[in-house]
Coordinates of C-alpha atoms in Angstrom, one line a residue:
M584 CA 23.5 5.9 3.4
K585 CA 23.4 2.5 2.1
Y586 CA 19.1 1.9 1.9
M587 CA 16.2 3.7 2.1
I588 CA 12.9 3.5 2.5
I589 CA 9.9 5.5 0.8
T590 CA 6.2 6.0 1.7
T591 CA 4.7 5.0 -1.3
K592 CA 1.4 4.8 0.1
H593 CA 0.1 6.0 3.4
H594 CA -3.0 5.6 5.4
D595 CA -4.6 9.1 3.3
G596 CA -4.6 6.2 0.2
V597 CA -2.5 8.4 -2.2
A598 CA 0.2 6.4 -4.3
L599 CA 3.2 8.7 -4.7
W600 CA 4.0 6.4 -7.9
D601 CA 1.6 6.7 -11.6
T602 CA -0.2 3.7 -10.5
K603 CA -2.8 1.9 -12.8
V604 CA -4.9 1.6 -9.4
G605 CA -8.1 4.3 -9.9
T606 CA -6.8 8.2 -10.0
Y607 CA -5.7 8.9 -6.5
S608 CA -2.4 9.4 -7.2
L609 CA 0.6 12.1 -6.6
P610 CA 0.4 12.4 -10.5
K611 CA -3.0 12.6 -11.5
L612 CA -4.0 14.8 -8.4
S613 CA -0.7 17.0 -9.0
G614 CA -1.4 17.4 -12.7
S615 CA 2.5 16.2 -12.8
N616 CA 3.9 13.5 -15.1
R617 CA 6.5 12.7 -12.3
D618 CA 6.7 9.4 -11.0
V619 CA 8.8 9.9 -7.8
I620 CA 9.2 6.8 -7.3
K621 CA 11.0 6.1 -10.8
E622 CA 12.8 9.3 -9.8
I623 CA 14.2 7.5 -6.3
A624 CA 14.8 3.8 -7.5
A625 CA 16.6 5.4 -10.0
A626 CA 19.0 7.4 -7.8
C627 CA 19.0 4.3 -5.5
K628 CA 20.4 2.2 -8.3
K629 CA 23.0 5.3 -9.5
H630 CA 24.7 5.3 -5.6
G631 CA 24.4 1.6 -5.4
M632 CA 21.7 1.7 -2.4
K633 CA 19.1 -0.7 -1.3
L634 CA 15.4 0.1 -1.5
G635 CA 12.7 -0.4 0.5
F636 CA 8.9 0.5 0.0
Y637 CA 6.1 1.2 3.2
Y638 CA 2.7 0.6 2.0
S639 CA 0.0 0.9 3.9
H640 CA -2.4 -2.3 3.0
W641 CA -4.4 -2.2 6.1
I642 CA -5.7 1.6 6.8
D643 CA -6.6 3.1 3.8
W644 CA -8.9 6.1 3.9
E645 CA -10.1 6.8 0.5
H646 CA -11.4 3.0 -0.5
P647 CA -14.8 2.4 1.0
Y648 CA -13.4 -0.6 2.3
G649 CA -10.2 0.0 3.5
W650 CA -10.3 0.1 7.1
N651 CA -10.5 3.7 8.9
H652 CA -11.2 4.6 12.4
Q653 CA -14.6 5.3 12.1
Q654 CA -14.9 1.5 11.4
E655 CA -14.7 1.1 15.3
L656 CA -17.4 2.8 15.9
S657 CA -19.4 1.8 12.7
G658 CA -18.5 -1.9 12.9
H659 CA -16.0 -3.7 10.8
V660 CA -16.1 -4.4 7.0
T661 CA -17.0 -7.5 5.9
D662 CA -14.3 -10.3 5.1
A663 CA -15.6 -10.2 1.4
Q664 CA -15.6 -6.1 1.5
Y665 CA -12.0 -6.4 3.0
N666 CA -10.9 -9.0 0.1
Q667 CA -12.5 -6.5 -2.5
Y668 CA -10.5 -3.5 -1.0
W669 CA -7.5 -6.3 -1.5
Q670 CA -8.2 -7.4 -5.2
E671 CA -9.1 -4.0 -5.9
K672 CA -6.4 -1.8 -4.7
V673 CA -3.8 -3.5 -2.7
I674 CA -2.8 -6.6 -4.6
P675 CA -2.6 -4.6 -8.0
Q676 CA -0.6 -1.6 -6.6
L677 CA 2.0 -4.0 -4.8
R678 CA 2.4 -5.7 -8.1
E679 CA 3.3 -2.3 -9.5
L680 CA 5.8 -1.5 -7.2
M681 CA 7.6 -4.9 -7.3
S682 CA 7.8 -5.3 -10.9
N683 CA 8.0 -1.6 -12.3
Y684 CA 11.0 -0.2 -10.1
G685 CA 13.4 -3.0 -10.3
D686 CA 15.6 -4.4 -7.2
I687 CA 13.3 -3.9 -3.7
S688 CA 15.1 -4.9 -1.0
L689 CA 11.8 -4.7 1.3
I690 CA 8.7 -3.8 2.0
W691 CA 7.2 -2.6 5.0
F692 CA 3.8 -3.3 6.1
D693 CA 2.6 -1.1 9.0
M694 CA 0.1 -3.4 11.4
W695 CA 0.4 -3.2 15.1
I696 CA -2.1 -5.6 16.0
P697 CA -1.7 -9.5 14.9
Y698 CA -4.1 -10.6 12.1
Q699 CA -6.1 -13.2 14.3
K700 CA -7.0 -10.2 15.7
S701 CA -8.2 -8.7 12.5
I702 CA -10.4 -8.9 9.5
I703 CA -7.0 -10.2 8.0
K704 CA -7.5 -13.9 7.3
K705 CA -3.6 -15.8 6.9
S706 CA -3.3 -16.1 3.2
S707 CA -6.6 -15.7 2.2
Y708 CA -6.4 -12.2 0.3
F709 CA -3.8 -13.9 -2.1
R710 CA -4.3 -15.2 -5.3
S711 CA -3.1 -15.6 -8.7

């Protein structure tokens, strides 16, 4: 193997690392002190493998303003609500992932439609 991509957060909203954003993470939910993403990052470094992360940024069943398929029945969250989800969860968690685990070769965001057809607006959710 030359690389691996690990799912760091899927649609259920659970972070597999010891995130500082909320309590919805594998270490907190399991009562463990393990950070499996840290362990995988260390193993990749030890064996000369590139590391990539999958992060479900759009769909999040845990956060009230993350997208879920109930939205298709009940209506979209507003731009302001979705921005709140990004500011409270997505951006801080991505900062953790990109800052705490060494060299990250790839990050894969799961989205199957162009942002123009969603409530995601080009670059409107990135602020310093």
